[in-house]
Short mmCIF file of C-alpha atoms in Angstrom, two decimals:
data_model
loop_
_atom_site.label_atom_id
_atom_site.label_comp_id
_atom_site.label_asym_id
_atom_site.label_seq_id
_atom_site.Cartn_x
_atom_site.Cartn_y
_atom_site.Cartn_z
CA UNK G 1 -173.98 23.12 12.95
CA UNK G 2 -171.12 24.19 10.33
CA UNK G 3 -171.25 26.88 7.82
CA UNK G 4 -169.91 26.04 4.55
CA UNK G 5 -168.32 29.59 2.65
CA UNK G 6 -169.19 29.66 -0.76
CA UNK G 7 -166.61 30.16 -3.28
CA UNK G 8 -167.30 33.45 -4.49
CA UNK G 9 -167.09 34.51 -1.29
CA UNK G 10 -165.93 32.85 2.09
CA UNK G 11 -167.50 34.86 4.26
CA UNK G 12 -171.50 34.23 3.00
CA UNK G 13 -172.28 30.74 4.64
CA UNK G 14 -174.82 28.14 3.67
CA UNK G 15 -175.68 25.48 6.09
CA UNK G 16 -175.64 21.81 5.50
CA UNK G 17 -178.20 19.23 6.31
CA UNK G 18 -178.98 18.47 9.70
CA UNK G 19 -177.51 14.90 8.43
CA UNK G 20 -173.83 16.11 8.25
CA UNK G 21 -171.98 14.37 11.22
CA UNK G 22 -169.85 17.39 12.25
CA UNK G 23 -170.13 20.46 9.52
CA UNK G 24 -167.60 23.15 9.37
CA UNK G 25 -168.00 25.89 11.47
CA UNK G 26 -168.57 29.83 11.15
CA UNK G 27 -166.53 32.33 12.00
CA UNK G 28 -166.34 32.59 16.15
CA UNK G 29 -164.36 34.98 17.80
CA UNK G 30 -164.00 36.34 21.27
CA UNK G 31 -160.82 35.31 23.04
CA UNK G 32 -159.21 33.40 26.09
CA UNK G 33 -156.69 34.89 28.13
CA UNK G 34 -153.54 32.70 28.43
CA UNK G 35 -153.76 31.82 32.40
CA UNK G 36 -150.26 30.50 32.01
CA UNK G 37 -148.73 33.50 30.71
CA UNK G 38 -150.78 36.27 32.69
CA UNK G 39 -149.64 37.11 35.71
CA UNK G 40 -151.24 39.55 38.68
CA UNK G 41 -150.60 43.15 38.13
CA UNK G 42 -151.01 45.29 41.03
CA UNK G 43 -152.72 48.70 40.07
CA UNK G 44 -153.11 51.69 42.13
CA UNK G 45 -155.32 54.21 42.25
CA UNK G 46 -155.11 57.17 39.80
CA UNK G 47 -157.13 59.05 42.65
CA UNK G 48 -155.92 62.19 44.25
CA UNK G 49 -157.19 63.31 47.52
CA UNK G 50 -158.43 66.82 47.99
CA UNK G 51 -155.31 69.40 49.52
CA UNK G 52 -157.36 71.94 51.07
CA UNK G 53 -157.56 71.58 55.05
CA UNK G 54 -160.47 72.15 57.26
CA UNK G 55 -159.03 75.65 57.96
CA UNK G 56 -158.42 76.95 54.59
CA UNK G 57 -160.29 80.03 53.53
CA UNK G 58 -163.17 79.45 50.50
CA UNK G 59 -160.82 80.68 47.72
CA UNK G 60 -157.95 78.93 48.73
CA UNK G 61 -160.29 75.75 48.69
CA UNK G 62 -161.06 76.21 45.33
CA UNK G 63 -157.44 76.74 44.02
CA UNK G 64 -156.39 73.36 46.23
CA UNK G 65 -159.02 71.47 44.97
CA UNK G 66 -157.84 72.02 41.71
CA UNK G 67 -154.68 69.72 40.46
CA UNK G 68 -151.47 71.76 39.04
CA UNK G 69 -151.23 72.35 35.63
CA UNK G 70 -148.24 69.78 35.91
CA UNK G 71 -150.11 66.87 37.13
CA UNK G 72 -153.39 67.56 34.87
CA UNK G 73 -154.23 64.74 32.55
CA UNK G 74 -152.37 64.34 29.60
CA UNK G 75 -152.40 61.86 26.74
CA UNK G 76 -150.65 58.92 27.47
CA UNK G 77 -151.94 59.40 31.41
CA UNK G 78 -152.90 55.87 32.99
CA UNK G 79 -156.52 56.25 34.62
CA UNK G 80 -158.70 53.32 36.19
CA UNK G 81 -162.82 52.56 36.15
CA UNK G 82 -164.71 49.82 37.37
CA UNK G 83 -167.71 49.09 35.83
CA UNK G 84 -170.88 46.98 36.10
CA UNK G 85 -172.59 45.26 33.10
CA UNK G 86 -173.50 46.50 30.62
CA UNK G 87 -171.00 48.45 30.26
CA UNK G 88 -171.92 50.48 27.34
CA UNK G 89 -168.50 50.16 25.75
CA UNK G 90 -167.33 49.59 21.76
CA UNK G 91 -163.84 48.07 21.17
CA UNK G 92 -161.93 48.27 18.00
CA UNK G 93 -157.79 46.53 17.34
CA UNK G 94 -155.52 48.79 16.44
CA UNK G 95 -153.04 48.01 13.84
CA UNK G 96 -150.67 46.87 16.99
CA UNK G 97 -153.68 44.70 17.71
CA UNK G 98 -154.35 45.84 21.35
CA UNK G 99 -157.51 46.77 22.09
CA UNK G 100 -158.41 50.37 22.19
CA UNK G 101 -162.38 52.37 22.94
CA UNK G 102 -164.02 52.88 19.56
CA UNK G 103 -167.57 54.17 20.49
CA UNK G 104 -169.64 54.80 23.86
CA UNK G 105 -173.18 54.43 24.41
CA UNK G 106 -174.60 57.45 25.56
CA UNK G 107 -176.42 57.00 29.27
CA UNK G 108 -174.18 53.54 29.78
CA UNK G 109 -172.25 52.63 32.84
CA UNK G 110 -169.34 53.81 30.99
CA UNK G 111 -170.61 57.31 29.71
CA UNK G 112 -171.65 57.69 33.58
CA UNK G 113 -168.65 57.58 34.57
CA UNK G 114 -166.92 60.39 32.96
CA UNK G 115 -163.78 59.04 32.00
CA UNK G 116 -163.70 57.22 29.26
CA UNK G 117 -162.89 58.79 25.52
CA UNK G 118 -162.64 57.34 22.08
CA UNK G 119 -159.39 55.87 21.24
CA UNK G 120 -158.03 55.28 25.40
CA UNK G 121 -156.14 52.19 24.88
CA UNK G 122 -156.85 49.30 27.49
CA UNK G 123 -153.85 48.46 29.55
CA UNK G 124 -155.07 46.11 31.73
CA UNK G 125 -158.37 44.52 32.87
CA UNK G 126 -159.47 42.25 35.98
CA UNK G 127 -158.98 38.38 35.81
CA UNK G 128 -162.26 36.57 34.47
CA UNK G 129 -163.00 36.19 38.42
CA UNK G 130 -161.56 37.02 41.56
CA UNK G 131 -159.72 40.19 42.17
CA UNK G 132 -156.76 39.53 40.03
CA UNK G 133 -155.35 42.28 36.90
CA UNK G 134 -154.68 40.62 34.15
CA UNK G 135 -152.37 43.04 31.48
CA UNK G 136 -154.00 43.09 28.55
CA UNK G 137 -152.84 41.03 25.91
CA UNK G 138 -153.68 41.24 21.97
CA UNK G 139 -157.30 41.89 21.40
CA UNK G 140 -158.78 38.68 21.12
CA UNK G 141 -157.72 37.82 24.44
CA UNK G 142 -158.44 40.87 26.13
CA UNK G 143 -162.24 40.93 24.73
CA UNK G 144 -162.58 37.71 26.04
CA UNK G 145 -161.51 38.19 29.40
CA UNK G 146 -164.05 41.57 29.39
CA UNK G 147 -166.62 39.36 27.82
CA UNK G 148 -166.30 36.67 30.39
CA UNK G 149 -166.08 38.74 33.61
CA UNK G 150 -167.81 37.94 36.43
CA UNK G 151 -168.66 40.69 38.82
CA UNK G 152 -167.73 44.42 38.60
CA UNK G 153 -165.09 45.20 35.93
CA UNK G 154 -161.82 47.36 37.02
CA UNK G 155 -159.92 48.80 33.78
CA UNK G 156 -156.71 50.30 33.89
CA UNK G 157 -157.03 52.62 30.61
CA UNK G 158 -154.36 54.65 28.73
CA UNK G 159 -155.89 58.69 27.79
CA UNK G 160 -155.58 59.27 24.31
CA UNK G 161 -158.61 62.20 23.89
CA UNK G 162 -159.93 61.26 21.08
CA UNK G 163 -156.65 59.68 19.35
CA UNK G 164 -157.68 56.93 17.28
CA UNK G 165 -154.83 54.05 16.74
CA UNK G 166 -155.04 54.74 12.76
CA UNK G 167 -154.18 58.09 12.92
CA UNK G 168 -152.67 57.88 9.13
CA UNK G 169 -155.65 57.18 7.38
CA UNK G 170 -156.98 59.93 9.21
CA UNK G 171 -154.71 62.44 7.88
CA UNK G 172 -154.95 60.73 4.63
CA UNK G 173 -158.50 60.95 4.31
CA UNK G 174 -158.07 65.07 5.18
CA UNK G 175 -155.37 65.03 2.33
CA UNK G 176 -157.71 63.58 -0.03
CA UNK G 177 -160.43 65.56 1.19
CA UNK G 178 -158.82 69.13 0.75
CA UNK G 179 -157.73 68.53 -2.41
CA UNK G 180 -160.52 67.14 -4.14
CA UNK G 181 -162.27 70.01 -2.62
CA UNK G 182 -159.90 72.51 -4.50
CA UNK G 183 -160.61 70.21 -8.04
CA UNK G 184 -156.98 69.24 -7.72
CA UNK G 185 -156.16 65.57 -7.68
CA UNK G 186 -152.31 65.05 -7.03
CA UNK G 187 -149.96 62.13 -7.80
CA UNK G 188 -149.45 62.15 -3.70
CA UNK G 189 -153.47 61.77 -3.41
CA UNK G 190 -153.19 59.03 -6.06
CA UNK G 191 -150.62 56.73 -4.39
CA UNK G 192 -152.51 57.37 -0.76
CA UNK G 193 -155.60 56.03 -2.42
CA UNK G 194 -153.42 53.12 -3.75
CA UNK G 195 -151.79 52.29 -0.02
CA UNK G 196 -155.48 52.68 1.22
CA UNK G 197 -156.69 50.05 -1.36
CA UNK G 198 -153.70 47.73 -0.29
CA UNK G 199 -154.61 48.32 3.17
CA UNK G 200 -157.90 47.16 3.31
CA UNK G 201 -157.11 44.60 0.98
CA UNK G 202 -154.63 43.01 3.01
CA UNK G 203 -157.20 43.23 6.19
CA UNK G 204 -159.26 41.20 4.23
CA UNK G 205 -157.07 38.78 3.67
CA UNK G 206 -156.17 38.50 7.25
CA UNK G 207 -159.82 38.02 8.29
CA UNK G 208 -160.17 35.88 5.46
CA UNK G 209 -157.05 33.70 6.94
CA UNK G 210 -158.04 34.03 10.38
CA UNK G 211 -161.34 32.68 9.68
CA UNK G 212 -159.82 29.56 7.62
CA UNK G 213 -157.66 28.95 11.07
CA UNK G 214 -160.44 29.92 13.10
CA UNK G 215 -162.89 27.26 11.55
CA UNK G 216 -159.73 24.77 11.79
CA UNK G 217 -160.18 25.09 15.30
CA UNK G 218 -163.40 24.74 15.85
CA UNK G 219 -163.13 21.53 14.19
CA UNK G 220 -160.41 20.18 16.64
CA UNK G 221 -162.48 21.01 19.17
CA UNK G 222 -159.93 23.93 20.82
CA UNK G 223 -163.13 26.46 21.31
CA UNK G 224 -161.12 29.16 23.08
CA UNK G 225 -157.98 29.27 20.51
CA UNK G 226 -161.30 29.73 17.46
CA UNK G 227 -162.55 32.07 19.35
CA UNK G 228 -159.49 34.30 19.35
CA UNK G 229 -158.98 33.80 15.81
CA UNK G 230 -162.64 34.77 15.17
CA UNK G 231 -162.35 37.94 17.82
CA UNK G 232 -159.87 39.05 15.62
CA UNK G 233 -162.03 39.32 12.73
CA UNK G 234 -164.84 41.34 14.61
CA UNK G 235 -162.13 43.52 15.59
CA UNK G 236 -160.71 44.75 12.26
CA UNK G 237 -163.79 46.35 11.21
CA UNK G 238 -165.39 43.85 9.04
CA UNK G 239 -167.98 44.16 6.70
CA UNK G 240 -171.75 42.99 7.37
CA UNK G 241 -171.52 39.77 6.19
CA UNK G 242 -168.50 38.91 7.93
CA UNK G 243 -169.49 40.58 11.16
CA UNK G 244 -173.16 38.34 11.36
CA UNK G 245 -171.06 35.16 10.73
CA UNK G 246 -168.15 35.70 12.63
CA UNK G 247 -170.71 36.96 15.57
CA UNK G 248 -172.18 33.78 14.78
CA UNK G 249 -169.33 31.14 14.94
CA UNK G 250 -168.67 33.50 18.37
CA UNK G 251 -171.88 32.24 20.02
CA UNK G 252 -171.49 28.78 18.98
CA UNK G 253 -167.78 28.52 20.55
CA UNK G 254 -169.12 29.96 24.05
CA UNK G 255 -171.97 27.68 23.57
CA UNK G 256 -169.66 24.98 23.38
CA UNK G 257 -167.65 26.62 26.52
CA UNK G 258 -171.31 26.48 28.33
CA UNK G 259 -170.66 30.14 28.61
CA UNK G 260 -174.48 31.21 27.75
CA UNK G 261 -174.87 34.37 28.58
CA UNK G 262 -171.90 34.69 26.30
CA UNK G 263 -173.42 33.00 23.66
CA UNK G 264 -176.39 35.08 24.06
CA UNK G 265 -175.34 38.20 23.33
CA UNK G 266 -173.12 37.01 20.22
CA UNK G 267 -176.11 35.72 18.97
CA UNK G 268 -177.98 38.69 19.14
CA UNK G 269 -174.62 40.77 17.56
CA UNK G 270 -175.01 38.11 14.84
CA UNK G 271 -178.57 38.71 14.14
CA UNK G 272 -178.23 42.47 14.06
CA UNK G 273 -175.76 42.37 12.21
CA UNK G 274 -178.21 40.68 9.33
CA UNK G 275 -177.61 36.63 10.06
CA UNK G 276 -180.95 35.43 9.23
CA UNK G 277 -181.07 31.68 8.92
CA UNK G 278 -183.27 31.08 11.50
CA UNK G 279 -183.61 27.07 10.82
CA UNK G 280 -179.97 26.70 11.07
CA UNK G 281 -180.44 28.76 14.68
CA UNK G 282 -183.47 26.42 16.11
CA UNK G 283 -181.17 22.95 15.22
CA UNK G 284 -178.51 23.83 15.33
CA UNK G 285 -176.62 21.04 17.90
CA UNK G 286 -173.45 23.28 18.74
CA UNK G 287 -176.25 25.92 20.28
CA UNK G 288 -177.83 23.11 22.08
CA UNK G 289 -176.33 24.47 25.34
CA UNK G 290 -178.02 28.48 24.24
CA UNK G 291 -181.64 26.92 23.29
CA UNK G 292 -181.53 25.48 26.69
CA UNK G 293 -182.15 29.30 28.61
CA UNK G 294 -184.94 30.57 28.98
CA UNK G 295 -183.86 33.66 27.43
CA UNK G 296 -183.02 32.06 23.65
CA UNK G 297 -186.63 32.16 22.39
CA UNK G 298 -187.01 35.69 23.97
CA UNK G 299 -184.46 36.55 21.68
CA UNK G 300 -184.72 34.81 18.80
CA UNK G 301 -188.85 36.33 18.70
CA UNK G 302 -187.19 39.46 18.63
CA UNK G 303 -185.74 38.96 14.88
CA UNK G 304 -187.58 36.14 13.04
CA UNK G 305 -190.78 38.12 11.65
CA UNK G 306 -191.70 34.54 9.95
CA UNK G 307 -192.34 33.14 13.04
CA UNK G 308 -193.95 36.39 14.70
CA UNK G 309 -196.64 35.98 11.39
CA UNK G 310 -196.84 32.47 11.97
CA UNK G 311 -198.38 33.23 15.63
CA UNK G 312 -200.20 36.06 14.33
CA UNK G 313 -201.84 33.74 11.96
CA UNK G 314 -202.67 30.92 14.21
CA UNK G 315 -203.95 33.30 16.30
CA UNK G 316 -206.69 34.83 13.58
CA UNK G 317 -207.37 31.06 12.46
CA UNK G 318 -208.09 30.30 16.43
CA UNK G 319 -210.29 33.51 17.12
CA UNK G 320 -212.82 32.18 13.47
CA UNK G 321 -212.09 28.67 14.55
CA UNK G 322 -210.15 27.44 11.86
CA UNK G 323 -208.32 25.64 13.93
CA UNK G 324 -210.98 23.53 15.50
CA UNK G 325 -211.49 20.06 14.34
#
């Protein structure tokens, strides 16, 4: 099933009759590595082995155990995790569109582990499968390789403590801040308010033109080359509307892919994010391949309150026998 973006605004989608022999598609993004241009990068361990020997007094212990001030961790250090699902990890693109930590869920496999920090870049990742690093590539393809990984994930991560890729806006927005706070509004904080409109206004206009190429795509039937274009969108901070659609046009393109666990979890990003068209989701024929798990109705009971009160009411007309013929 194809979304059709209204005029007014191409990211809102209304879906056709069930009659329409192929409709256009959402917005789908998630993306494939290029197995012809990745090739096996051998990482080594970032771990350092303890210096203090068996016959070392207790205080000299403690000062071996502890690494020199010139080999403590700096920004820019390279550091490496493997993780099992779920990882508990948030990715945002940075404006050089690789793929860098933008939140991390407290008690997760990630927050466990103690390394990770907001803003470490990702360098490189394992392969889909086997025991293969793949360097990470724009974002697209990188979150579809972390997406699509089967078994334990190793990262090779870049420390950046807290060092967000958009550092500019940042100081902008402290700029702005300070001197609206001391009732003083500068020519400098007008024309950082204007580059901050453009900004965003071109970001739009590239999610806006990756989801025209995106939905192209789809149509031709490349699934993983959509779901780049759609990745993309997700990761450029998009607003709610965008976000449920392009979440959504993600599941259908691993559904497609007969990737379903894949699909699942879109699905759900769609629906949280506020996708609601629940009759496009049940006939939908490019999630024919989701709807088949056991798992999809699980799901989809989780956010359609219409049907929940449709069982709740069956039930009440069953208990006075309403139902009865």
């Amino acid at each position: 099933m194809s979304i059709v973006a209204p005029a007014a605004n191409p990211f809102l989608c209304s879906s056709p009759s069930l009659s329409t022999p192929h409709p256009t598609r959402r917005f789908a993004l998630q993306c494939l590595p290029n197995r012809t241009s990745h090739k096996p990068l051998l990482l080594k361990r970032s771990i350092r082995a303890p210096r203090a020997s068996p016959s070392s007094s207790s205080s000299s212990a403690t000062e071996e155990s502890q690494p020199p001030q010139s080999e403590a961790e700096e920004e820019g250090d390279l550091y490496e995790v493997e993780l099992e699902k779920p990882y508990g990890l948030k990715f945002m693109k940075g404006s050089d569109r690789a793929t860098y930590i933008d939140a991390i869920a407290p008690g997760s496999n990630a927050d466990r582990s103690g390394k990770f920090t907001v803003g470490d870049k990702v360098i490189a990742t394992s392969a889909v499968f086997g025991t293969e690093i793949w360097p990470a590539a724009e974002y697209g393809r990188t979150m579809y390789t972390i997406r699509q990984r089967i078994g334990p994930l190793l990262m090779k991560m870049e420390k950046r403590y807290g060092k967000l890729p958009d550092v500019a806006d940042l100081t902008e927005k402290e700029i702005i801040r300070a001197e609206r706070n001391s009732g003083v509004v500068s020519d400098r904080v007008r024309e950082i308010q204007m580059q901050n409109y453009l900004r965003k206004k071109q970001q739009k206009e590239q999610r806006q033109n990756d989801l025209r190429e995106g939905l192209k795509l789809y149509r031709s039937g490349k699934y993983e080359d959509a779901l780049e274009k759609f990745e993309s969108i997700l990761g450029s901070k998009p607003e709610p509307d965008e976000m449920s659609v392009a979440s959504y046009n993600v599941a259908c393109c691993y559904s497609k892919l007969n990737q379903v666990q894949a699909a699942l979890s879109a699905l759900e990003d769609a629906m949280k994010a506020g996708y609601d068209d629940f009759k496009t989701i049940r006939n939908d024929p490019d999630l024919a391949t989701v709807r088949a798990s056991e798992e999809f109705e699980l799901l989809l009971k989780k956010f359609d309150e219409s049907f929940i009160n449709e069982n709740a009411i069956n039930a009440i007309k069953s208990l006075f026998g309403f139902n009865k013929k």
